[in-house]
Amino acid sequence: MVAHLARAMALIRNDPDMPKVMINDLVNGWLRLRLDEDLQARSSRTAGYLDGARELDLPVGHYINIGIGLDATDELARMAHILRDADLHAMQTSMSGEITALGVTAEQGTPQYIKLAQALFAASQRLREVQVERSDGRTINASRLDLVEFQEEEIEISGGASAPAAAAASGAVELSPPSQMVDEEAALSTVRDRYIAEMRATQSLRIKAMDTHLTATSLLVEVLGNDALLQSITPAMLGRFKQVVLSLPSNRTKKLPGLGYAEAIRVAAERGLPKLDNGTAKGKYLIPMKLFFRWCKESGLLGINPAEGINHRAPKKTTKPRSPFDASELQILFDAPLFRGCRSSGRVTEPGNFQVRDHRFWMPLIALFTGARLGEICQLRVADIVTEEGVPCFDINDAGDKNLKTAASKRLTPIHRELLDIGFLDYVAQRRRSGSALLWPAVKKGASGYESDPESKRLNRLLGQILGEDLRRRRSLSFHSFRHTMIDALRAADVGEDVRHAVVGHEGTHVEQQHYGKGYGPQSLLKAVNAVNYPIDLTGLYPGT
């Protein structure tokens, strides 16, 4: 791809007249590259994305898709104005960075520059359209990438392109005028209540995400006023809302209960209390605000969305990554009374002869030998332990009320031979004989609606008790460290990147991994899983020992 683009760039530099075929070659190469970068961005796992996803209680991939889709929608609206005004200067200015990056040295205003700027503007518009389609769940595959056809004869260099000509060159759809406003007297507070009611009725948001939207829209009403009319809200008013959000103290309701936003900001400043961090401001307030106004427009309550241009480029936080366990820590952990014999079911940290064989025993072991996330393990059911092609597997899926982080999280992961030796299938058979569909009958959902929330607290507390809380905090160890440990072990076993992704449910970073072929079968994955061999002794966990 990059080599193809470089060849096209060389042709352009050597031919200032730039025939149509050269421009199409260059621009479509640029478009392919940007579309591939978009896929990579959607599979990234940066700290900033993780923080925002946690605030909204969304899978990271879904949170990234929302952010990319909203930004692309805003950019399309800006580009539509440029097309309507036939603003050739704005086209050149907006594409100047891309043209410079391509190594084209022509000056703005020259025929060469204008041709390339218009063609790149068309490609950029198509890029944004595809980003919106991808964020809405409509996959764009390789056969639909060559979509820009530069129409040289329709460009009037001396006088600028007319709006229809520019639109034709870009393949853009002419936007119809804003629809007639439905109710000019609708109060913001009333519409907000209707929005929340619809989200609840359709169960469009999970419990924690609903709380976040309640908080954000409540503040919106508080800042703009109970009597504010929806139709009267302007971008300037929402800019003020953004400034209020960025000035709020963190944990406002806990630290300054009962205070309105203005009083809370004043008191926090006097006391030197920290403000919301950028990720929380964006994820917990600004994105929910934008989603609310997008809903208003989609519901026909607004002709123009005043929130389209309200963005916040939150700087990425540098957070200490979670560490994998080392061999000594794993040995200490699995030599603990919980695994080797404890006092009783309620006293699992004290040595004794009582054998625990419930979720407390199995979850850390499953995480160690699959790399599965805690949420995926918590929602496993008896029916999710399957045999495919003669290979016992965990069927990690989103059937029923289960949720997965990304589409790539849905997978079959073979059961490691060590789990079989320790007796996991015997435990599954026991659960089947009970007649219950539940694999972990004692695991209950927390207030957030997820089993993983209370289990995460319990398991991290247990790690602190066994390894020492000081060590756990200093090494940033948590249940998620099992996932890091498994991924490192797969690397150490020379398991290829794409197979590692298939085992642990990571999205691939290349188009081929995400869109082509059926992936790897259970036999291939079993070989990869069983290649993992930790330098620890778990024979004491085998039945009868």
mmCIF file of C-alpha atoms in Angstrom, residues 9-351:
data_model
loop_
_atom_site.group_PDB
_atom_site.id
_atom_site.type_symbol
_atom_site.label_atom_id
_atom_site.label_comp_id
_atom_site.label_asym_id
_atom_site.label_seq_id
_atom_site.Cartn_x
_atom_site.Cartn_y
_atom_site.Cartn_z
ATOM 1 C CA MET A 9 3.435 10.461 -5.681
ATOM 2 C CA ALA A 10 6.576 10.214 -7.836
ATOM 3 C CA LEU A 11 4.492 10.340 -11.004
ATOM 4 C CA ILE A 12 2.637 13.414 -9.762
ATOM 5 C CA ARG A 13 5.854 15.261 -8.888
ATOM 6 C CA ASN A 14 7.296 14.525 -12.334
ATOM 7 C CA ASP A 15 4.224 15.624 -14.252
ATOM 8 C CA PRO A 16 2.810 19.006 -13.232
ATOM 9 C CA ASP A 17 -0.173 18.596 -15.591
ATOM 10 C CA MET A 18 -1.367 15.607 -13.524
ATOM 11 C CA PRO A 19 -3.653 13.690 -15.894
ATOM 12 C CA LYS A 20 -6.888 12.329 -14.483
ATOM 13 C CA VAL A 21 -5.575 8.764 -14.189
ATOM 14 C CA MET A 22 -2.650 9.903 -12.055
ATOM 15 C CA ILE A 23 -4.887 11.871 -9.724
ATOM 16 C CA ASN A 24 -7.263 8.923 -9.336
ATOM 17 C CA ASP A 25 -4.336 6.596 -8.638
ATOM 18 C CA LEU A 26 -2.891 8.905 -6.003
ATOM 19 C CA VAL A 27 -6.162 9.799 -4.326
ATOM 20 C CA ASN A 28 -7.503 6.258 -4.142
ATOM 21 C CA GLY A 29 -4.175 5.091 -2.710
ATOM 22 C CA TRP A 30 -4.500 7.802 -0.082
ATOM 23 C CA LEU A 31 -8.079 6.740 0.637
ATOM 24 C CA ARG A 32 -7.144 3.077 1.085
ATOM 25 C CA LEU A 33 -4.375 4.021 3.482
ATOM 26 C CA ARG A 34 -6.685 6.206 5.586
ATOM 27 C CA LEU A 35 -9.376 3.522 5.682
ATOM 28 C CA ASP A 36 -6.825 0.987 6.920
ATOM 29 C CA GLU A 37 -5.658 3.465 9.571
ATOM 30 C CA ASP A 38 -9.290 3.869 10.622
ATOM 31 C CA LEU A 39 -9.549 0.103 11.240
ATOM 32 C CA GLN A 40 -6.357 0.204 13.293
ATOM 33 C CA ALA A 41 -7.698 3.104 15.365
ATOM 34 C CA ARG A 42 -10.858 1.098 16.123
ATOM 35 C CA SER A 43 -8.782 -1.795 17.461
ATOM 36 C CA SER A 44 -6.455 0.350 19.586
ATOM 37 C CA ARG A 45 -6.357 0.099 23.361
ATOM 38 C CA THR A 46 -4.891 3.392 24.556
ATOM 39 C CA ALA A 47 -5.312 4.605 28.126
ATOM 40 C CA GLY A 48 -7.465 7.522 27.005
ATOM 41 C CA TYR A 49 -9.904 5.203 25.273
ATOM 42 C CA LEU A 50 -9.972 2.831 28.238
ATOM 43 C CA ASP A 51 -10.763 5.669 30.655
ATOM 44 C CA GLY A 52 -13.582 7.011 28.504
ATOM 45 C CA ALA A 53 -15.053 3.541 28.022
ATOM 46 C CA ARG A 54 -15.033 2.895 31.770
ATOM 47 C CA GLU A 55 -16.826 6.192 32.451
ATOM 48 C CA LEU A 56 -19.605 5.302 30.008
ATOM 49 C CA ASP A 57 -19.515 1.600 30.931
ATOM 50 C CA LEU A 58 -19.095 0.693 27.280
ATOM 51 C CA PRO A 59 -16.872 -1.866 25.586
ATOM 52 C CA VAL A 60 -13.737 -0.032 24.439
ATOM 53 C CA GLY A 61 -14.339 -0.867 20.778
ATOM 54 C CA HIS A 62 -17.901 0.461 20.989
ATOM 55 C CA TYR A 63 -16.693 3.644 22.722
ATOM 56 C CA ILE A 64 -14.057 4.220 20.026
ATOM 57 C CA ASN A 65 -16.674 3.651 17.302
ATOM 58 C CA ILE A 66 -18.978 6.229 18.898
ATOM 59 C CA GLY A 67 -16.201 8.814 19.112
ATOM 60 C CA ILE A 68 -15.007 8.262 15.539
ATOM 61 C CA GLY A 69 -18.582 8.344 14.234
ATOM 62 C CA LEU A 70 -19.415 11.586 16.034
ATOM 63 C CA ASP A 71 -16.220 13.290 14.851
ATOM 64 C CA ALA A 72 -16.810 12.119 11.280
ATOM 65 C CA THR A 73 -20.411 13.392 11.374
ATOM 66 C CA ASP A 74 -19.195 16.806 12.537
ATOM 67 C CA GLU A 75 -16.573 16.877 9.792
ATOM 68 C CA LEU A 76 -19.147 15.955 7.125
ATOM 69 C CA ALA A 77 -21.325 18.854 8.244
ATOM 70 C CA ARG A 78 -18.373 21.237 7.898
ATOM 71 C CA MET A 79 -17.527 19.869 4.454
ATOM 72 C CA ALA A 80 -21.147 20.212 3.335
ATOM 73 C CA HIS A 81 -20.977 23.951 4.057
ATOM 74 C CA ILE A 82 -17.806 24.234 1.971
ATOM 75 C CA LEU A 83 -19.519 22.454 -0.919
ATOM 76 C CA ARG A 84 -22.667 24.571 -0.685
ATOM 77 C CA ASP A 85 -20.609 27.748 -0.807
ATOM 78 C CA ALA A 86 -18.366 26.395 -3.578
ATOM 79 C CA ASP A 87 -15.506 27.636 -1.393
ATOM 80 C CA LEU A 88 -12.495 26.579 -3.420
ATOM 81 C CA HIS A 89 -10.113 28.380 -1.088
ATOM 82 C CA ALA A 90 -11.479 26.448 1.923
ATOM 83 C CA MET A 91 -11.015 23.171 0.031
ATOM 84 C CA GLN A 92 -7.377 23.970 -0.662
ATOM 85 C CA THR A 93 -6.757 25.094 2.916
ATOM 86 C CA SER A 94 -8.406 22.033 4.469
ATOM 87 C CA MET A 95 -6.351 19.689 2.259
ATOM 88 C CA SER A 96 -3.054 21.590 2.489
ATOM 89 C CA GLY A 97 -1.648 19.361 5.227
ATOM 90 C CA GLU A 98 -2.405 16.197 3.262
ATOM 91 C CA ILE A 99 -0.948 17.633 0.052
ATOM 92 C CA THR A 100 2.240 18.640 1.856
ATOM 93 C CA ALA A 101 2.494 15.176 3.431
ATOM 94 C CA LEU A 102 2.229 13.643 -0.053
ATOM 95 C CA GLY A 103 5.305 15.597 -1.092
ATOM 96 C CA VAL A 104 3.592 17.744 -3.738
ATOM 97 C CA THR A 105 5.341 21.120 -3.870
ATOM 98 C CA ALA A 106 2.919 23.129 -6.016
ATOM 99 C CA GLU A 107 1.635 26.379 -4.527
ATOM 100 C CA GLN A 108 -1.981 27.028 -3.528
ATOM 101 C CA GLY A 109 -4.033 28.591 -6.324
ATOM 102 C CA THR A 110 -2.179 26.875 -9.161
ATOM 103 C CA PRO A 111 -4.157 24.541 -11.447
ATOM 104 C CA GLN A 112 -2.098 21.573 -10.200
ATOM 105 C CA TYR A 113 -2.857 22.355 -6.559
ATOM 106 C CA ILE A 114 -6.577 23.013 -7.134
ATOM 107 C CA LYS A 115 -7.067 19.745 -9.021
ATOM 108 C CA LEU A 116 -5.407 17.711 -6.300
ATOM 109 C CA ALA A 117 -7.137 19.599 -3.467
ATOM 110 C CA GLN A 118 -10.590 18.961 -4.979
ATOM 111 C CA ALA A 119 -9.867 15.290 -5.542
ATOM 112 C CA LEU A 120 -8.515 14.837 -2.006
ATOM 113 C CA PHE A 121 -11.496 16.747 -0.616
ATOM 114 C CA ALA A 122 -13.772 14.253 -2.383
ATOM 115 C CA ALA A 123 -11.754 11.332 -0.991
ATOM 116 C CA SER A 124 -11.777 12.846 2.503
ATOM 117 C CA GLN A 125 -15.531 13.207 2.339
ATOM 118 C CA ARG A 126 -15.866 9.563 1.328
ATOM 119 C CA LEU A 127 -13.540 8.601 4.185
ATOM 120 C CA ARG A 128 -15.831 10.371 6.673
ATOM 121 C CA GLU A 129 -18.919 8.709 5.172
ATOM 122 C CA VAL A 130 -17.308 5.282 5.543
ATOM 123 C CA GLN A 131 -16.304 6.096 9.134
ATOM 124 C CA VAL A 132 -19.934 6.906 9.940
ATOM 125 C CA GLU A 133 -21.093 3.694 8.236
ATOM 126 C CA ARG A 134 -18.545 1.635 10.159
ATOM 127 C CA SER A 135 -19.581 3.260 13.431
ATOM 128 C CA ASP A 136 -23.198 2.355 12.641
ATOM 129 C CA GLY A 137 -22.170 -1.270 12.158
ATOM 130 C CA ARG A 138 -22.195 -1.330 8.359
ATOM 131 C CA THR A 139 -18.923 -2.969 7.303
ATOM 132 C CA ILE A 140 -17.109 -1.460 4.338
ATOM 133 C CA ASN A 141 -15.042 -4.109 2.584
ATOM 134 C CA ALA A 142 -12.188 -3.882 0.127
ATOM 135 C CA SER A 143 -14.381 -4.017 -2.978
ATOM 136 C CA ARG A 144 -15.865 -0.632 -2.075
ATOM 137 C CA LEU A 145 -12.662 1.340 -1.567
ATOM 138 C CA ASP A 146 -12.126 2.755 -5.073
ATOM 139 C CA LEU A 147 -14.979 5.242 -4.907
ATOM 140 C CA VAL A 148 -13.410 8.543 -5.914
ATOM 141 C CA GLU A 149 -13.527 9.379 -9.630
ATOM 142 C CA PHE A 150 -12.016 12.792 -10.275
ATOM 143 C CA GLN A 151 -13.980 14.626 -12.997
ATOM 144 C CA GLU A 152 -11.408 16.996 -14.460
ATOM 145 C CA GLU A 153 -13.707 18.482 -17.078
ATOM 146 C CA GLU A 154 -16.188 19.753 -14.456
ATOM 147 C CA ILE A 155 -13.647 21.933 -12.641
ATOM 148 C CA GLU A 156 -13.536 25.607 -13.500
ATOM 149 C CA ILE A 157 -10.132 26.615 -12.197
ATOM 150 C CA SER A 158 -10.373 30.321 -12.869
ATOM 151 C CA GLY A 159 -13.685 30.954 -11.239
ATOM 152 C CA GLY A 160 -13.876 28.100 -8.796
ATOM 153 C CA ALA A 161 -16.110 25.058 -8.923
ATOM 154 C CA SER A 162 -19.808 25.495 -8.651
ATOM 155 C CA ALA A 163 -21.461 23.711 -5.775
ATOM 156 C CA PRO A 164 -23.069 21.063 -8.031
ATOM 157 C CA ALA A 165 -19.755 20.449 -9.808
ATOM 158 C CA ALA A 166 -17.879 20.108 -6.537
ATOM 159 C CA ALA A 167 -20.553 17.793 -5.200
ATOM 160 C CA ALA A 168 -20.381 15.693 -8.362
ATOM 161 C CA ALA A 169 -16.613 15.491 -8.107
ATOM 162 C CA SER A 170 -16.875 14.253 -4.547
ATOM 163 C CA GLY A 171 -19.746 11.852 -5.008
ATOM 164 C CA ALA A 172 -21.493 13.780 -2.216
ATOM 165 C CA VAL A 173 -25.220 13.635 -1.684
ATOM 166 C CA GLU A 174 -26.781 17.088 -1.652
ATOM 167 C CA LEU A 175 -28.174 17.703 1.813
ATOM 168 C CA SER A 176 -31.779 18.781 2.023
ATOM 169 C CA PRO A 177 -32.672 21.888 4.030
ATOM 170 C CA PRO A 178 -33.318 21.374 7.737
ATOM 171 C CA SER A 179 -36.744 19.958 8.428
ATOM 172 C CA GLN A 180 -39.416 22.145 9.924
ATOM 173 C CA MET A 181 -39.067 22.275 13.692
ATOM 174 C CA VAL A 182 -41.697 20.115 15.284
ATOM 175 C CA ASP A 183 -42.403 21.953 18.521
ATOM 176 C CA GLU A 184 -40.943 25.390 19.072
ATOM 177 C CA GLU A 185 -42.222 25.436 22.656
ATOM 178 C CA ALA A 186 -40.659 22.126 23.769
ATOM 179 C CA ALA A 187 -38.707 22.645 26.988
ATOM 180 C CA LEU A 188 -35.250 21.111 27.251
ATOM 181 C CA SER A 189 -36.159 19.459 30.561
ATOM 182 C CA THR A 190 -39.261 17.835 29.033
ATOM 183 C CA VAL A 191 -37.364 16.523 26.017
ATOM 184 C CA ARG A 192 -34.592 15.268 28.272
ATOM 185 C CA ASP A 193 -37.155 13.296 30.330
ATOM 186 C CA ARG A 194 -38.567 11.813 27.131
ATOM 187 C CA TYR A 195 -35.049 10.821 26.014
ATOM 188 C CA ILE A 196 -34.285 9.060 29.299
ATOM 189 C CA ALA A 197 -37.672 7.321 29.252
ATOM 190 C CA GLU A 198 -37.052 6.037 25.725
ATOM 191 C CA MET A 199 -33.567 4.803 26.624
ATOM 192 C CA ARG A 200 -35.047 2.912 29.566
ATOM 193 C CA ALA A 201 -37.978 1.513 27.604
ATOM 194 C CA THR A 202 -35.768 0.263 24.776
ATOM 195 C CA GLN A 203 -32.958 -0.772 27.139
ATOM 196 C CA SER A 204 -30.571 1.031 24.797
ATOM 197 C CA LEU A 205 -28.158 1.765 27.648
ATOM 198 C CA ARG A 206 -26.760 -0.478 30.347
ATOM 199 C CA ILE A 207 -27.286 0.429 33.983
ATOM 200 C CA LYS A 208 -24.023 2.311 34.502
ATOM 201 C CA ALA A 209 -24.297 4.027 31.125
ATOM 202 C CA MET A 210 -27.848 5.114 32.017
ATOM 203 C CA ASP A 211 -26.547 6.660 35.241
ATOM 204 C CA THR A 212 -23.915 8.527 33.225
ATOM 205 C CA HIS A 213 -26.521 9.892 30.805
ATOM 206 C CA LEU A 214 -28.740 10.919 33.709
ATOM 207 C CA THR A 215 -25.848 12.817 35.293
ATOM 208 C CA ALA A 216 -24.814 14.532 32.049
ATOM 209 C CA THR A 217 -28.297 15.575 30.945
ATOM 210 C CA SER A 218 -29.217 16.690 34.480
ATOM 211 C CA LEU A 219 -26.223 19.014 34.466
ATOM 212 C CA LEU A 220 -27.208 20.225 30.992
ATOM 213 C CA VAL A 221 -30.647 21.224 32.276
ATOM 214 C CA GLU A 222 -29.095 22.762 35.396
ATOM 215 C CA VAL A 223 -26.672 24.896 33.365
ATOM 216 C CA LEU A 224 -29.072 25.992 30.606
ATOM 217 C CA GLY A 225 -32.126 26.317 32.836
ATOM 218 C CA ASN A 226 -35.313 24.343 33.428
ATOM 219 C CA ASP A 227 -37.309 26.675 31.199
ATOM 220 C CA ALA A 228 -34.843 26.699 28.310
ATOM 221 C CA LEU A 229 -36.515 25.809 25.004
ATOM 222 C CA LEU A 230 -34.876 23.070 22.981
ATOM 223 C CA GLN A 231 -35.115 25.152 19.804
ATOM 224 C CA SER A 232 -33.378 28.118 21.439
ATOM 225 C CA ILE A 233 -30.187 26.222 22.293
ATOM 226 C CA THR A 234 -27.188 27.450 20.346
ATOM 227 C CA PRO A 235 -23.612 26.179 19.918
ATOM 228 C CA ALA A 236 -22.491 29.112 22.093
ATOM 229 C CA MET A 237 -24.698 27.883 24.944
ATOM 230 C CA LEU A 238 -23.265 24.389 24.628
ATOM 231 C CA GLY A 239 -19.779 25.881 24.561
ATOM 232 C CA ARG A 240 -20.617 27.405 27.942
ATOM 233 C CA PHE A 241 -21.804 23.980 29.135
ATOM 234 C CA LYS A 242 -18.461 22.530 28.056
ATOM 235 C CA GLN A 243 -16.575 25.158 30.074
ATOM 236 C CA VAL A 244 -18.706 24.362 33.124
ATOM 237 C CA VAL A 245 -17.878 20.658 32.741
ATOM 238 C CA LEU A 246 -14.157 21.384 32.481
ATOM 239 C CA SER A 247 -14.367 23.503 35.654
ATOM 240 C CA LEU A 248 -16.248 20.963 37.790
ATOM 241 C CA PRO A 249 -14.471 19.368 40.759
ATOM 242 C CA SER A 250 -14.019 15.618 40.603
ATOM 243 C CA ASN A 251 -16.494 13.593 42.699
ATOM 244 C CA ARG A 252 -18.649 16.694 43.058
ATOM 245 C CA THR A 253 -21.642 15.020 44.675
ATOM 246 C CA LYS A 254 -19.480 13.194 47.232
ATOM 247 C CA LYS A 255 -17.155 16.056 48.159
ATOM 248 C CA LEU A 256 -19.673 18.897 47.876
ATOM 249 C CA PRO A 257 -23.137 17.357 48.306
ATOM 250 C CA GLY A 258 -26.157 19.586 47.827
ATOM 251 C CA LEU A 259 -24.303 22.381 46.022
ATOM 252 C CA GLY A 260 -25.316 23.618 42.588
ATOM 253 C CA TYR A 261 -22.708 23.542 39.861
ATOM 254 C CA ALA A 262 -21.738 27.237 40.200
ATOM 255 C CA GLU A 263 -21.366 27.057 43.988
ATOM 256 C CA ALA A 264 -19.493 23.741 43.723
ATOM 257 C CA ILE A 265 -16.999 25.270 41.256
ATOM 258 C CA ARG A 266 -16.484 28.292 43.541
ATOM 259 C CA VAL A 267 -16.005 26.268 46.731
ATOM 260 C CA ALA A 268 -13.737 23.756 44.985
ATOM 261 C CA ALA A 269 -11.522 26.593 43.744
ATOM 262 C CA GLU A 270 -11.300 28.047 47.258
ATOM 263 C CA ARG A 271 -10.339 24.666 48.716
ATOM 264 C CA GLY A 272 -7.970 23.753 45.897
ATOM 265 C CA LEU A 273 -9.910 20.599 45.015
ATOM 266 C CA PRO A 274 -8.894 18.814 41.791
ATOM 267 C CA LYS A 275 -11.068 19.234 38.701
ATOM 268 C CA LEU A 276 -12.480 16.461 36.566
ATOM 269 C CA ASP A 277 -9.764 14.925 34.443
ATOM 270 C CA ASN A 278 -10.094 15.370 30.698
ATOM 271 C CA GLY A 279 -11.100 11.781 30.024
ATOM 272 C CA THR A 280 -13.940 11.922 32.560
ATOM 273 C CA ALA A 281 -15.136 15.298 31.269
ATOM 274 C CA LYS A 282 -15.318 13.943 27.737
ATOM 275 C CA GLY A 283 -16.625 10.461 28.487
ATOM 276 C CA LYS A 284 -19.064 11.234 31.285
ATOM 277 C CA TYR A 285 -20.473 14.582 30.147
ATOM 278 C CA LEU A 286 -19.612 15.762 26.642
ATOM 279 C CA ILE A 287 -20.176 12.533 24.691
ATOM 280 C CA PRO A 288 -23.528 11.839 26.444
ATOM 281 C CA MET A 289 -24.534 15.465 25.723
ATOM 282 C CA LYS A 290 -23.724 15.004 22.026
ATOM 283 C CA LEU A 291 -25.598 11.693 21.904
ATOM 284 C CA PHE A 292 -28.632 13.397 23.435
ATOM 285 C CA PHE A 293 -28.714 16.128 20.768
ATOM 286 C CA ARG A 294 -28.113 13.609 18.008
ATOM 287 C CA TRP A 295 -31.159 11.723 19.294
ATOM 288 C CA CYS A 296 -33.131 15.001 19.267
ATOM 289 C CA LYS A 297 -32.311 15.540 15.599
ATOM 290 C CA GLU A 298 -32.939 11.916 14.626
ATOM 291 C CA SER A 299 -36.296 12.089 16.445
ATOM 292 C CA GLY A 300 -37.349 15.129 14.395
ATOM 293 C CA LEU A 301 -37.245 17.516 17.353
ATOM 294 C CA LEU A 302 -34.402 19.578 15.880
ATOM 295 C CA GLY A 303 -33.601 20.601 12.346
ATOM 296 C CA ILE A 304 -30.008 21.550 13.133
ATOM 297 C CA ASN A 305 -27.916 19.871 15.809
ATOM 298 C CA PRO A 306 -26.263 22.621 17.921
ATOM 299 C CA ALA A 307 -23.812 20.120 19.417
ATOM 300 C CA GLU A 308 -22.180 19.115 16.104
ATOM 301 C CA GLY A 309 -19.202 21.404 16.521
ATOM 302 C CA ILE A 310 -18.666 20.876 20.267
ATOM 303 C CA ASN A 311 -15.573 18.717 20.572
ATOM 304 C CA HIS A 312 -12.937 18.175 23.205
ATOM 305 C CA ARG A 313 -9.572 16.717 22.341
ATOM 306 C CA ALA A 314 -8.710 15.251 25.706
ATOM 307 C CA PRO A 315 -4.970 14.642 26.064
ATOM 308 C CA LYS A 316 -4.160 11.001 26.627
ATOM 309 C CA LYS A 317 -3.271 10.102 30.186
ATOM 310 C CA THR A 318 -0.130 8.175 30.885
ATOM 311 C CA THR A 319 -1.233 5.389 33.174
ATOM 312 C CA LYS A 320 0.888 2.593 34.502
ATOM 313 C CA PRO A 321 -0.026 -0.580 32.593
ATOM 314 C CA ARG A 322 -1.039 -3.687 34.468
ATOM 315 C CA SER A 323 1.816 -6.115 34.955
ATOM 316 C CA PRO A 324 1.732 -9.830 34.154
ATOM 317 C CA PHE A 325 2.418 -12.233 37.005
ATOM 318 C CA ASP A 326 5.883 -13.700 37.252
ATOM 319 C CA ALA A 327 6.434 -17.403 37.992
ATOM 320 C CA SER A 328 7.122 -16.908 41.703
ATOM 321 C CA GLU A 329 3.917 -14.928 42.189
ATOM 322 C CA LEU A 330 1.884 -17.570 40.371
ATOM 323 C CA GLN A 331 3.372 -20.326 42.518
ATOM 324 C CA ILE A 332 2.612 -18.415 45.742
ATOM 325 C CA LEU A 333 -0.928 -17.774 44.528
ATOM 326 C CA PHE A 334 -1.761 -21.370 43.608
ATOM 327 C CA ASP A 335 -0.076 -22.741 46.725
ATOM 328 C CA ALA A 336 -2.491 -20.669 48.848
ATOM 329 C CA PRO A 337 -5.110 -22.395 51.076
ATOM 330 C CA LEU A 338 -7.915 -21.527 48.650
ATOM 331 C CA PHE A 339 -6.334 -23.907 46.136
ATOM 332 C CA ARG A 340 -4.533 -26.429 48.351
ATOM 333 C CA GLY A 341 -6.947 -26.774 51.288
ATOM 334 C CA CYS A 342 -8.516 -24.182 53.569
ATOM 335 C CA ARG A 343 -10.270 -23.970 56.945
ATOM 336 C CA SER A 344 -13.813 -23.701 55.530
ATOM 337 C CA SER A 345 -15.776 -22.198 52.666
ATOM 338 C CA GLY A 346 -15.875 -18.903 54.511
ATOM 339 C CA ARG A 347 -12.217 -18.956 55.643
ATOM 340 C CA VAL A 348 -10.352 -19.582 52.414
ATOM 341 C CA THR A 349 -7.131 -17.811 53.459
ATOM 342 C CA GLU A 350 -6.532 -20.122 56.453
ATOM 343 C CA PRO A 351 -4.907 -23.570 55.906
#
